[in-house]
Each structure stands twice: as C-alpha cells, then as structure tokens.
mmCIF file with all atom_site columns, C-alpha atoms in Angstrom:
data_model
loop_
_atom_site.group_PDB
_atom_site.id
_atom_site.type_symbol
_atom_site.label_atom_id
_atom_site.label_alt_id
_atom_site.label_comp_id
_atom_site.label_asym_id
_atom_site.label_entity_id
_atom_site.label_seq_id
_atom_site.pdbx_PDB_ins_code
_atom_site.Cartn_x
_atom_site.Cartn_y
_atom_site.Cartn_z
_atom_site.occupancy
_atom_site.B_iso_or_equiv
_atom_site.pdbx_formal_charge
_atom_site.auth_seq_id
_atom_site.auth_comp_id
_atom_site.auth_asym_id
_atom_site.auth_atom_id
_atom_site.pdbx_PDB_model_num
ATOM 1   C CA . MET A 1 1   ? -7.015  5.563  27.722 1.00 58.00 ? 1   MET A CA 1
ATOM 2   C CA . SER A 1 2   ? -6.650  3.212  30.952 1.00 80.00 ? 2   SER A CA 1
ATOM 3   C CA . GLN A 1 3   ? -4.235  4.366  33.351 1.00 89.00 ? 3   GLN A CA 1
ATOM 4   C CA . VAL A 1 4   ? -2.305  1.609  35.170 1.00 94.00 ? 4   VAL A CA 1
ATOM 5   C CA . LEU A 1 5   ? -0.986  2.682  38.610 1.00 95.00 ? 5   LEU A CA 1
ATOM 6   C CA . PRO A 1 6   ? 1.939   1.677  40.534 1.00 94.00 ? 6   PRO A CA 1
ATOM 7   C CA . ASP A 1 7   ? 1.252   -0.700 43.649 1.00 93.00 ? 7   ASP A CA 1
ATOM 8   C CA . THR A 1 8   ? 2.260   2.166  45.734 1.00 93.00 ? 8   THR A CA 1
ATOM 9   C CA . ILE A 1 9   ? -0.377  4.519  44.864 1.00 96.00 ? 9   ILE A CA 1
ATOM 10  C CA . SER A 1 10  ? -4.082  3.597  45.842 1.00 95.00 ? 10  SER A CA 1
ATOM 11  C CA . PRO A 1 11  ? -6.580  4.329  42.981 1.00 95.00 ? 11  PRO A CA 1
ATOM 12  C CA . ALA A 1 12  ? -8.679  6.122  45.612 1.00 96.00 ? 12  ALA A CA 1
ATOM 13  C CA . LEU A 1 13  ? -6.201  8.626  46.010 1.00 97.00 ? 13  LEU A CA 1
ATOM 14  C CA . PHE A 1 14  ? -5.556  9.258  41.914 1.00 97.00 ? 14  PHE A CA 1
ATOM 15  C CA . ALA A 1 15  ? -9.251  9.625  41.617 1.00 96.00 ? 15  ALA A CA 1
ATOM 16  C CA . GLU A 1 16  ? -9.204  12.095 44.523 1.00 97.00 ? 16  GLU A CA 1
ATOM 17  C CA . ARG A 1 17  ? -6.380  14.061 42.675 1.00 97.00 ? 17  ARG A CA 1
ATOM 18  C CA . SER A 1 18  ? -8.047  13.714 39.018 1.00 97.00 ? 18  SER A CA 1
ATOM 19  C CA . ASP A 1 19  ? -11.326 14.984 40.172 1.00 97.00 ? 19  ASP A CA 1
ATOM 20  C CA . ALA A 1 20  ? -9.755  17.881 42.232 1.00 98.00 ? 20  ALA A CA 1
ATOM 21  C CA . ILE A 1 21  ? -7.911  19.051 39.035 1.00 98.00 ? 21  ILE A CA 1
ATOM 22  C CA . ALA A 1 22  ? -11.146 18.161 36.676 1.00 97.00 ? 22  ALA A CA 1
ATOM 23  C CA . ASP A 1 23  ? -13.054 20.432 38.739 1.00 97.00 ? 23  ASP A CA 1
ATOM 24  C CA . ALA A 1 24  ? -10.669 23.342 38.841 1.00 97.00 ? 24  ALA A CA 1
ATOM 25  C CA . ALA A 1 25  ? -9.873  23.121 35.212 1.00 97.00 ? 25  ALA A CA 1
ATOM 26  C CA . ARG A 1 26  ? -13.802 23.271 34.431 1.00 97.00 ? 26  ARG A CA 1
ATOM 27  C CA . GLU A 1 27  ? -14.050 26.523 36.641 1.00 97.00 ? 27  GLU A CA 1
ATOM 28  C CA . LEU A 1 28  ? -10.774 28.534 35.089 1.00 97.00 ? 28  LEU A CA 1
ATOM 29  C CA . ALA A 1 29  ? -12.347 27.319 31.671 1.00 96.00 ? 29  ALA A CA 1
ATOM 30  C CA . ALA A 1 30  ? -15.784 28.826 32.459 1.00 96.00 ? 30  ALA A CA 1
ATOM 31  C CA . ALA A 1 31  ? -13.929 32.001 33.428 1.00 96.00 ? 31  ALA A CA 1
ATOM 32  C CA . GLY A 1 32  ? -12.432 32.243 29.843 1.00 96.00 ? 32  GLY A CA 1
ATOM 33  C CA . TRP A 1 33  ? -8.808  31.414 31.082 1.00 97.00 ? 33  TRP A CA 1
ATOM 34  C CA . THR A 1 34  ? -8.044  28.209 29.329 1.00 96.00 ? 34  THR A CA 1
ATOM 35  C CA . PRO A 1 35  ? -9.326  29.154 25.471 1.00 95.00 ? 35  PRO A CA 1
ATOM 36  C CA . ALA A 1 36  ? -8.600  26.480 22.581 1.00 94.00 ? 36  ALA A CA 1
ATOM 37  C CA . THR A 1 37  ? -7.589  23.701 24.815 1.00 91.00 ? 37  THR A CA 1
ATOM 38  C CA . SER A 1 38  ? -4.763  25.418 26.054 1.00 93.00 ? 38  SER A CA 1
ATOM 39  C CA . SER A 1 39  ? -3.204  25.560 29.973 1.00 95.00 ? 39  SER A CA 1
ATOM 40  C CA . ASN A 1 40  ? -2.272  22.453 32.060 1.00 96.00 ? 40  ASN A CA 1
ATOM 41  C CA . PHE A 1 41  ? -2.809  21.570 35.555 1.00 98.00 ? 41  PHE A CA 1
ATOM 42  C CA . SER A 1 42  ? -1.322  19.211 37.964 1.00 98.00 ? 42  SER A CA 1
ATOM 43  C CA . MET A 1 43  ? -1.212  17.881 41.432 1.00 98.00 ? 43  MET A CA 1
ATOM 44  C CA . ARG A 1 44  ? 1.562   16.084 43.259 1.00 98.00 ? 44  ARG A CA 1
ATOM 45  C CA . VAL A 1 45  ? 0.437   12.257 44.420 1.00 98.00 ? 45  VAL A CA 1
ATOM 46  C CA . ASP A 1 46  ? 3.838   11.235 46.238 1.00 97.00 ? 46  ASP A CA 1
ATOM 47  C CA . GLY A 1 47  ? 7.046   12.078 46.248 1.00 96.00 ? 47  GLY A CA 1
ATOM 48  C CA . ASP A 1 48  ? 7.554   10.265 42.688 1.00 97.00 ? 48  ASP A CA 1
ATOM 49  C CA . HIS A 1 49  ? 4.662   10.649 40.983 1.00 98.00 ? 49  HIS A CA 1
ATOM 50  C CA . ALA A 1 50  ? 2.102   13.411 40.043 1.00 98.00 ? 50  ALA A CA 1
ATOM 51  C CA . ALA A 1 51  ? -1.116  13.716 38.367 1.00 98.00 ? 51  ALA A CA 1
ATOM 52  C CA . ILE A 1 52  ? -1.755  16.065 35.330 1.00 97.00 ? 52  ILE A CA 1
ATOM 53  C CA . THR A 1 53  ? -3.775  17.121 32.399 1.00 97.00 ? 53  THR A CA 1
ATOM 54  C CA . ILE A 1 54  ? -3.360  14.866 29.251 1.00 95.00 ? 54  ILE A CA 1
ATOM 55  C CA . SER A 1 55  ? -2.500  17.181 26.087 1.00 92.00 ? 55  SER A CA 1
ATOM 56  C CA . GLY A 1 56  ? -4.982  18.627 23.715 1.00 90.00 ? 56  GLY A CA 1
ATOM 57  C CA . ARG A 1 57  ? -8.056  17.962 25.955 1.00 92.00 ? 57  ARG A CA 1
ATOM 58  C CA . ASP A 1 58  ? -11.150 20.785 26.579 1.00 93.00 ? 58  ASP A CA 1
ATOM 59  C CA . LYS A 1 59  ? -10.305 22.011 29.881 1.00 95.00 ? 59  LYS A CA 1
ATOM 60  C CA . GLY A 1 60  ? -14.068 22.877 30.273 1.00 94.00 ? 60  GLY A CA 1
ATOM 61  C CA . LYS A 1 61  ? -15.281 19.086 29.827 1.00 95.00 ? 61  LYS A CA 1
ATOM 62  C CA . LEU A 1 62  ? -12.490 17.640 31.870 1.00 94.00 ? 62  LEU A CA 1
ATOM 63  C CA . GLY A 1 63  ? -12.953 14.373 33.763 1.00 93.00 ? 63  GLY A CA 1
ATOM 64  C CA . ARG A 1 64  ? -10.871 11.416 35.368 1.00 94.00 ? 64  ARG A CA 1
ATOM 65  C CA . ASP A 1 65  ? -10.186 10.107 32.206 1.00 94.00 ? 65  ASP A CA 1
ATOM 66  C CA . ASP A 1 66  ? -8.520  13.393 30.752 1.00 95.00 ? 66  ASP A CA 1
ATOM 67  C CA . ILE A 1 67  ? -6.053  12.955 33.953 1.00 97.00 ? 67  ILE A CA 1
ATOM 68  C CA . MET A 1 68  ? -2.634  10.933 33.561 1.00 97.00 ? 68  MET A CA 1
ATOM 69  C CA . LEU A 1 69  ? 0.131   9.782  35.618 1.00 97.00 ? 69  LEU A CA 1
ATOM 70  C CA . ILE A 1 70  ? 4.024   11.059 35.202 1.00 98.00 ? 70  ILE A CA 1
ATOM 71  C CA . ASP A 1 71  ? 7.169   10.536 37.166 1.00 97.00 ? 71  ASP A CA 1
ATOM 72  C CA . MET A 1 72  ? 9.053   13.422 38.363 1.00 97.00 ? 72  MET A CA 1
ATOM 73  C CA . ASN A 1 73  ? 11.226  13.357 34.946 1.00 95.00 ? 73  ASN A CA 1
ATOM 74  C CA . GLY A 1 74  ? 7.625   14.250 33.034 1.00 95.00 ? 74  GLY A CA 1
ATOM 75  C CA . LYS A 1 75  ? 7.486   10.807 31.852 1.00 95.00 ? 75  LYS A CA 1
ATOM 76  C CA . ALA A 1 76  ? 4.273   9.269  31.635 1.00 96.00 ? 76  ALA A CA 1
ATOM 77  C CA . VAL A 1 77  ? 3.674   6.218  33.879 1.00 97.00 ? 77  VAL A CA 1
ATOM 78  C CA . GLY A 1 78  ? 1.016   3.038  33.353 1.00 95.00 ? 78  GLY A CA 1
ATOM 79  C CA . THR A 1 79  ? -0.298  4.850  29.863 1.00 95.00 ? 79  THR A CA 1
ATOM 80  C CA . SER A 1 80  ? 0.097   5.602  26.370 1.00 93.00 ? 80  SER A CA 1
ATOM 81  C CA . ALA A 1 81  ? -1.445  9.308  26.701 1.00 93.00 ? 81  ALA A CA 1
ATOM 82  C CA . ARG A 1 82  ? 0.767   12.230 26.131 1.00 93.00 ? 82  ARG A CA 1
ATOM 83  C CA . PRO A 1 83  ? 1.305   14.734 28.598 1.00 92.00 ? 83  PRO A CA 1
ATOM 84  C CA . SER A 1 84  ? 1.579   18.306 28.007 1.00 84.00 ? 84  SER A CA 1
ATOM 85  C CA . ALA A 1 85  ? 4.832   19.619 26.316 1.00 81.00 ? 85  ALA A CA 1
ATOM 86  C CA . GLU A 1 86  ? 5.292   21.525 29.220 1.00 92.00 ? 86  GLU A CA 1
ATOM 87  C CA . THR A 1 87  ? 5.404   19.161 31.636 1.00 96.00 ? 87  THR A CA 1
ATOM 88  C CA . ASP A 1 88  ? 8.807   19.765 32.736 1.00 96.00 ? 88  ASP A CA 1
ATOM 89  C CA . LEU A 1 89  ? 7.846   23.183 34.345 1.00 97.00 ? 89  LEU A CA 1
ATOM 90  C CA . HIS A 1 90  ? 5.861   21.184 36.524 1.00 98.00 ? 90  HIS A CA 1
ATOM 91  C CA . THR A 1 91  ? 8.145   18.447 37.781 1.00 98.00 ? 91  THR A CA 1
ATOM 92  C CA . GLN A 1 92  ? 10.493  21.155 38.099 1.00 98.00 ? 92  GLN A CA 1
ATOM 93  C CA . VAL A 1 93  ? 8.597   23.110 40.687 1.00 98.00 ? 93  VAL A CA 1
ATOM 94  C CA . TYR A 1 94  ? 7.804   19.829 42.619 1.00 98.00 ? 94  TYR A CA 1
ATOM 95  C CA . ARG A 1 95  ? 11.333  18.927 42.548 1.00 97.00 ? 95  ARG A CA 1
ATOM 96  C CA . ARG A 1 96  ? 12.641  22.544 43.996 1.00 96.00 ? 96  ARG A CA 1
ATOM 97  C CA . PHE A 1 97  ? 9.420   22.480 46.477 1.00 97.00 ? 97  PHE A CA 1
ATOM 98  C CA . PRO A 1 98  ? 8.804   19.688 48.180 1.00 97.00 ? 98  PRO A CA 1
ATOM 99  C CA . GLU A 1 99  ? 6.213   21.308 50.025 1.00 98.00 ? 99  GLU A CA 1
ATOM 100 C CA . ILE A 1 100 ? 4.133   22.307 47.069 1.00 98.00 ? 100 ILE A CA 1
ATOM 101 C CA . ASN A 1 101 ? 1.538   20.045 45.799 1.00 98.00 ? 101 ASN A CA 1
ATOM 102 C CA . VAL A 1 102 ? -0.564  21.908 42.805 1.00 98.00 ? 102 VAL A CA 1
ATOM 103 C CA . VAL A 1 103 ? 0.772   24.063 39.843 1.00 98.00 ? 103 VAL A CA 1
ATOM 104 C CA . LEU A 1 104 ? -1.544  25.518 37.882 1.00 98.00 ? 104 LEU A CA 1
ATOM 105 C CA . HIS A 1 105 ? -0.957  27.243 34.586 1.00 98.00 ? 105 HIS A CA 1
ATOM 106 C CA . THR A 1 106 ? -3.794  29.392 32.461 1.00 98.00 ? 106 THR A CA 1
ATOM 107 C CA . HIS A 1 107 ? -3.666  31.537 29.611 1.00 96.00 ? 107 HIS A CA 1
ATOM 108 C CA . SER A 1 108 ? -6.156  34.207 30.239 1.00 97.00 ? 108 SER A CA 1
ATOM 109 C CA . ARG A 1 109 ? -6.341  37.459 28.446 1.00 97.00 ? 109 ARG A CA 1
ATOM 110 C CA . THR A 1 110 ? -5.036  39.649 30.944 1.00 98.00 ? 110 THR A CA 1
ATOM 111 C CA . GLN A 1 111 ? -1.744  37.088 31.676 1.00 98.00 ? 111 GLN A CA 1
ATOM 112 C CA . SER A 1 112 ? -1.017  36.982 27.928 1.00 97.00 ? 112 SER A CA 1
ATOM 113 C CA . VAL A 1 113 ? -1.379  40.706 27.457 1.00 97.00 ? 113 VAL A CA 1
ATOM 114 C CA . ALA A 1 114 ? 0.831   41.397 30.705 1.00 98.00 ? 114 ALA A CA 1
ATOM 115 C CA . SER A 1 115 ? 3.259   38.979 29.637 1.00 98.00 ? 115 SER A CA 1
ATOM 116 C CA . ARG A 1 116 ? 3.954   40.993 26.393 1.00 97.00 ? 116 ARG A CA 1
ATOM 117 C CA . LEU A 1 117 ? 3.444   44.180 27.988 1.00 96.00 ? 117 LEU A CA 1
ATOM 118 C CA . PHE A 1 118 ? 6.300   43.640 30.554 1.00 97.00 ? 118 PHE A CA 1
ATOM 119 C CA . ALA A 1 119 ? 8.636   41.306 28.371 1.00 97.00 ? 119 ALA A CA 1
ATOM 120 C CA . THR A 1 120 ? 11.317  43.807 27.518 1.00 96.00 ? 120 THR A CA 1
ATOM 121 C CA . GLU A 1 121 ? 11.547  44.746 31.297 1.00 96.00 ? 121 GLU A CA 1
ATOM 122 C CA . GLY A 1 122 ? 11.881  41.155 32.219 1.00 97.00 ? 122 GLY A CA 1
ATOM 123 C CA . VAL A 1 123 ? 9.549   41.322 35.451 1.00 98.00 ? 123 VAL A CA 1
ATOM 124 C CA . VAL A 1 124 ? 6.492   42.606 36.550 1.00 98.00 ? 124 VAL A CA 1
ATOM 125 C CA . LYS A 1 125 ? 7.176   44.570 39.740 1.00 96.00 ? 125 LYS A CA 1
ATOM 126 C CA . LEU A 1 126 ? 4.239   44.423 42.026 1.00 96.00 ? 126 LEU A CA 1
ATOM 127 C CA . GLU A 1 127 ? 4.436   46.992 44.721 1.00 95.00 ? 127 GLU A CA 1
ATOM 128 C CA . GLY A 1 128 ? 1.520   48.874 46.977 1.00 95.00 ? 128 GLY A CA 1
ATOM 129 C CA . TRP A 1 129 ? -1.142  46.607 46.470 1.00 96.00 ? 129 TRP A CA 1
ATOM 130 C CA . GLU A 1 130 ? -3.202  44.906 49.329 1.00 95.00 ? 130 GLU A CA 1
ATOM 131 C CA . LEU A 1 131 ? -4.140  41.689 47.269 1.00 96.00 ? 131 LEU A CA 1
ATOM 132 C CA . GLN A 1 132 ? -0.010  41.268 47.593 1.00 96.00 ? 132 GLN A CA 1
ATOM 133 C CA . LYS A 1 133 ? -0.761  39.602 50.793 1.00 96.00 ? 133 LYS A CA 1
ATOM 134 C CA . ALA A 1 134 ? -2.754  36.881 49.254 1.00 97.00 ? 134 ALA A CA 1
ATOM 135 C CA . ILE A 1 135 ? 0.587   35.087 48.202 1.00 96.00 ? 135 ILE A CA 1
ATOM 136 C CA . ALA A 1 136 ? 1.827   32.762 50.625 1.00 95.00 ? 136 ALA A CA 1
ATOM 137 C CA . GLY A 1 137 ? 4.678   34.808 52.622 1.00 91.00 ? 137 GLY A CA 1
ATOM 138 C CA . GLN A 1 138 ? 3.637   37.895 51.613 1.00 90.00 ? 138 GLN A CA 1
ATOM 139 C CA . THR A 1 139 ? 2.917   39.784 54.829 1.00 87.00 ? 139 THR A CA 1
ATOM 140 C CA . THR A 1 140 ? 2.793   43.724 53.597 1.00 87.00 ? 140 THR A CA 1
ATOM 141 C CA . HIS A 1 141 ? 1.698   45.626 50.807 1.00 90.00 ? 141 HIS A CA 1
ATOM 142 C CA . ASP A 1 142 ? 4.892   47.469 51.327 1.00 89.00 ? 142 ASP A CA 1
ATOM 143 C CA . ALA A 1 143 ? 7.235   44.560 49.612 1.00 88.00 ? 143 ALA A CA 1
ATOM 144 C CA . GLU A 1 144 ? 8.076   44.202 46.242 1.00 92.00 ? 144 GLU A CA 1
ATOM 145 C CA . LEU A 1 145 ? 6.612   41.000 44.766 1.00 96.00 ? 145 LEU A CA 1
ATOM 146 C CA . ALA A 1 146 ? 8.366   40.012 41.258 1.00 97.00 ? 146 ALA A CA 1
ATOM 147 C CA . ILE A 1 147 ? 7.078   38.442 38.593 1.00 98.00 ? 147 ILE A CA 1
ATOM 148 C CA . PRO A 1 148 ? 9.309   37.063 36.413 1.00 98.00 ? 148 PRO A CA 1
ATOM 149 C CA . VAL A 1 149 ? 8.702   37.038 32.342 1.00 98.00 ? 149 VAL A CA 1
ATOM 150 C CA . PHE A 1 150 ? 10.690  34.679 30.412 1.00 98.00 ? 150 PHE A CA 1
ATOM 151 C CA . PRO A 1 151 ? 11.296  34.623 26.700 1.00 97.00 ? 151 PRO A CA 1
ATOM 152 C CA . ASN A 1 152 ? 8.911   31.872 25.150 1.00 95.00 ? 152 ASN A CA 1
ATOM 153 C CA . THR A 1 153 ? 10.289  29.228 23.265 1.00 93.00 ? 153 THR A CA 1
ATOM 154 C CA . GLN A 1 154 ? 9.560   25.390 22.156 1.00 88.00 ? 154 GLN A CA 1
ATOM 155 C CA . HIS A 1 155 ? 12.315  24.211 23.342 1.00 91.00 ? 155 HIS A CA 1
ATOM 156 C CA . MET A 1 156 ? 11.553  23.142 27.013 1.00 92.00 ? 156 MET A CA 1
ATOM 157 C CA . PRO A 1 157 ? 15.177  22.538 28.432 1.00 94.00 ? 157 PRO A CA 1
ATOM 158 C CA . GLU A 1 158 ? 15.558  26.000 27.563 1.00 96.00 ? 158 GLU A CA 1
ATOM 159 C CA . LEU A 1 159 ? 12.581  27.559 29.200 1.00 96.00 ? 159 LEU A CA 1
ATOM 160 C CA . VAL A 1 160 ? 12.904  25.001 32.336 1.00 96.00 ? 160 VAL A CA 1
ATOM 161 C CA . ALA A 1 161 ? 16.866  26.569 32.756 1.00 97.00 ? 161 ALA A CA 1
ATOM 162 C CA . GLN A 1 162 ? 15.754  30.047 32.761 1.00 97.00 ? 162 GLN A CA 1
ATOM 163 C CA . VAL A 1 163 ? 13.299  29.338 35.398 1.00 97.00 ? 163 VAL A CA 1
ATOM 164 C CA . GLU A 1 164 ? 16.063  27.198 37.133 1.00 97.00 ? 164 GLU A CA 1
ATOM 165 C CA . ALA A 1 165 ? 18.754  30.008 36.940 1.00 97.00 ? 165 ALA A CA 1
ATOM 166 C CA . TRP A 1 166 ? 15.852  32.553 38.687 1.00 97.00 ? 166 TRP A CA 1
ATOM 167 C CA . LEU A 1 167 ? 15.924  29.696 41.385 1.00 96.00 ? 167 LEU A CA 1
ATOM 168 C CA . ASP A 1 168 ? 19.310  29.485 41.611 1.00 96.00 ? 168 ASP A CA 1
ATOM 169 C CA . SER A 1 169 ? 19.623  33.163 42.213 1.00 96.00 ? 169 SER A CA 1
ATOM 170 C CA . GLY A 1 170 ? 18.288  32.908 45.270 1.00 93.00 ? 170 GLY A CA 1
ATOM 171 C CA . ARG A 1 171 ? 15.288  35.460 44.602 1.00 93.00 ? 171 ARG A CA 1
ATOM 172 C CA . PRO A 1 172 ? 11.965  34.632 45.985 1.00 93.00 ? 172 PRO A CA 1
ATOM 173 C CA . LEU A 1 173 ? 9.693   33.240 42.916 1.00 96.00 ? 173 LEU A CA 1
ATOM 174 C CA . HIS A 1 174 ? 5.708   32.692 43.924 1.00 97.00 ? 174 HIS A CA 1
ATOM 175 C CA . ALA A 1 175 ? 4.983   32.739 39.750 1.00 98.00 ? 175 ALA A CA 1
ATOM 176 C CA . TYR A 1 176 ? 6.178   33.558 36.213 1.00 98.00 ? 176 TYR A CA 1
ATOM 177 C CA . LEU A 1 177 ? 4.687   34.620 33.190 1.00 98.00 ? 177 LEU A CA 1
ATOM 178 C CA . ILE A 1 178 ? 5.904   33.713 29.938 1.00 98.00 ? 178 ILE A CA 1
ATOM 179 C CA . ASN A 1 179 ? 6.067   36.027 27.079 1.00 97.00 ? 179 ASN A CA 1
ATOM 180 C CA . GLY A 1 180 ? 3.350   35.856 24.916 1.00 95.00 ? 180 GLY A CA 1
ATOM 181 C CA . HIS A 1 181 ? 2.009   32.641 26.688 1.00 93.00 ? 181 HIS A CA 1
ATOM 182 C CA . GLY A 1 182 ? 0.466   32.976 30.049 1.00 96.00 ? 182 GLY A CA 1
ATOM 183 C CA . ILE A 1 183 ? 0.926   32.314 34.023 1.00 98.00 ? 183 ILE A CA 1
ATOM 184 C CA . TYR A 1 184 ? 2.462   29.475 36.163 1.00 98.00 ? 184 TYR A CA 1
ATOM 185 C CA . THR A 1 185 ? 1.863   29.296 39.975 1.00 98.00 ? 185 THR A CA 1
ATOM 186 C CA . TRP A 1 186 ? 1.531   26.637 42.446 1.00 98.00 ? 186 TRP A CA 1
ATOM 187 C CA . GLY A 1 187 ? 0.888   26.153 46.427 1.00 98.00 ? 187 GLY A CA 1
ATOM 188 C CA . ARG A 1 188 ? 0.635   23.688 49.050 1.00 98.00 ? 188 ARG A CA 1
ATOM 189 C CA . ASP A 1 189 ? -2.637  22.793 47.955 1.00 98.00 ? 189 ASP A CA 1
ATOM 190 C CA . MET A 1 190 ? -5.710  23.406 45.310 1.00 98.00 ? 190 MET A CA 1
ATOM 191 C CA . ALA A 1 191 ? -7.078  26.320 47.577 1.00 98.00 ? 191 ALA A CA 1
ATOM 192 C CA . GLU A 1 192 ? -4.034  28.010 48.151 1.00 98.00 ? 192 GLU A CA 1
ATOM 193 C CA . THR A 1 193 ? -3.195  27.660 44.720 1.00 98.00 ? 193 THR A CA 1
ATOM 194 C CA . ARG A 1 194 ? -6.600  28.882 43.157 1.00 98.00 ? 194 ARG A CA 1
ATOM 195 C CA . ARG A 1 195 ? -6.156  32.188 45.693 1.00 98.00 ? 195 ARG A CA 1
ATOM 196 C CA . HIS A 1 196 ? -2.467  32.995 43.941 1.00 98.00 ? 196 HIS A CA 1
ATOM 197 C CA . LEU A 1 197 ? -3.982  32.465 40.465 1.00 98.00 ? 197 LEU A CA 1
ATOM 198 C CA . GLU A 1 198 ? -6.966  34.658 41.166 1.00 98.00 ? 198 GLU A CA 1
ATOM 199 C CA . ALA A 1 199 ? -4.698  37.478 43.264 1.00 98.00 ? 199 ALA A CA 1
ATOM 200 C CA . LEU A 1 200 ? -2.214  37.689 40.627 1.00 98.00 ? 200 LEU A CA 1
ATOM 201 C CA . GLU A 1 201 ? -5.067  37.946 37.260 1.00 98.00 ? 201 GLU A CA 1
ATOM 202 C CA . PHE A 1 202 ? -6.239  40.588 39.512 1.00 98.00 ? 202 PHE A CA 1
ATOM 203 C CA . LEU A 1 203 ? -2.956  42.578 40.333 1.00 98.00 ? 203 LEU A CA 1
ATOM 204 C CA . LEU A 1 204 ? -2.083  41.634 36.722 1.00 98.00 ? 204 LEU A CA 1
ATOM 205 C CA . GLY A 1 205 ? -5.245  43.564 35.434 1.00 97.00 ? 205 GLY A CA 1
ATOM 206 C CA . CYS A 1 206 ? -4.584  46.333 37.951 1.00 97.00 ? 206 CYS A CA 1
ATOM 207 C CA . GLU A 1 207 ? -0.958  47.263 36.601 1.00 96.00 ? 207 GLU A CA 1
ATOM 208 C CA . LEU A 1 208 ? -2.535  47.099 32.861 1.00 96.00 ? 208 LEU A CA 1
ATOM 209 C CA . ASP A 1 209 ? -4.858  49.696 33.487 1.00 96.00 ? 209 ASP A CA 1
ATOM 210 C CA . LEU A 1 210 ? -2.433  51.878 35.381 1.00 94.00 ? 210 LEU A CA 1
ATOM 211 C CA . ARG A 1 211 ? -0.285  51.488 32.108 1.00 90.00 ? 211 ARG A CA 1
ATOM 212 C CA . ARG A 1 212 ? -3.581  52.461 30.008 1.00 91.00 ? 212 ARG A CA 1
ATOM 213 C CA . LEU A 1 213 ? -4.590  55.334 32.276 1.00 94.00 ? 213 LEU A CA 1
ATOM 214 C CA . SER A 1 214 ? -0.946  57.052 32.326 1.00 88.00 ? 214 SER A CA 1
ATOM 215 C CA . ALA A 1 215 ? -0.476  56.639 28.783 1.00 74.00 ? 215 ALA A CA 1
#
C-alpha cells in the first residue's frame, strides 16, 4: 500500500524509521518473541506522528512497505493501511513521555507465562537483581522495580485507562505486562528500548525459575 507523507516529514526520515523498525522486528521474530504475526513496534517521527507496523504482518519478514504513519491519536495518515488495534497504547506513551521515541511490544513465551502467573498480584516486583540497572533510571539492585500486570481486554479505551491511572498515581512506569498477552516497554532510542526489552525478558525468566524451584 502506498504511503503519502505530509510535507513536514522527509521521505528519508520516514525510510530511516521504517528500516529501524523492520530490522528490530526481524531480529525479535528470529528470537521467537513475535509468534503468528503478533507484536507491534513503533518509532516517533516528529511531535505529531509516529511510524508503526501495519496490522497482521509477519514480523519476521518486515520491510519498509509494512510500516505506516499515524498521528498521535492513533489514526492512519496518508494511507489506507490499518495499524494494530493496540496503536493507542503506543501513542499514549508518546503523549505522556515527550523524550520517548520507541515503543516495542512482544509476546515471548516468558513474558506471556509471567503475565498469567503474576496477574492475581497485579504486579511483578523485581528486587535484588543486578540487571535491573539496565533499565534507564535504575541505579541500584536494591531498589524495587515494579512491572504492573493489567487485565487483558479487547476494548482498548479500557486498557488505555488502566495504564493512565497507574501513571496518574505518580508511580514510575518503565514497562507493563498484559495478562495472557505480552509486554510493552519503551526508550529514548532503539538501542535503549532493545536493552530494556532484553533485560526484562531475562529478569522475568529469573522470577519464573525462582517460583518453579521454590514450589
């Protein structure tokens, strides 16, 4: 599908963002974190727009033509392509955190199992792990890193409202799980966001191992 860009966005910039998203998606797919066309990825293009994966595409085979432009209300811009139903979760992050430029959402086995296991508690409390310091702003393993687990719903405004309520409470938020679903995390650039995603995957795996070994 053709993408018509607003005059304020250079084709070179959009192509750069599209390539970065597609490259990351293919690598994460190779790791087994995006089964059955699941997951979605985005990058901020400017203050009013973001590039995001088109719904239903195989993340292991993404190219430029699988990325589309949206505005900060999650609406398609200059294309008839359809973004993910979860686009509003991406734009919510960009609106709340002007410094954030990348959002990654994956469905690894570890993330999905952890989301079910910790759903009744509503949060995964990470503490004592050295790798917590891989998350921006975390300077010690002694601090608690809370990853909320929100109930899954097909009604996106409800899920957006749950995330909004956590943010409005003043509690830090670096990532969140959705029950039976996967994880959302973000960062100032692709490298930082990939670091967050990989660190959280490792930490959640460690927590699952501890639960299994102590059972």
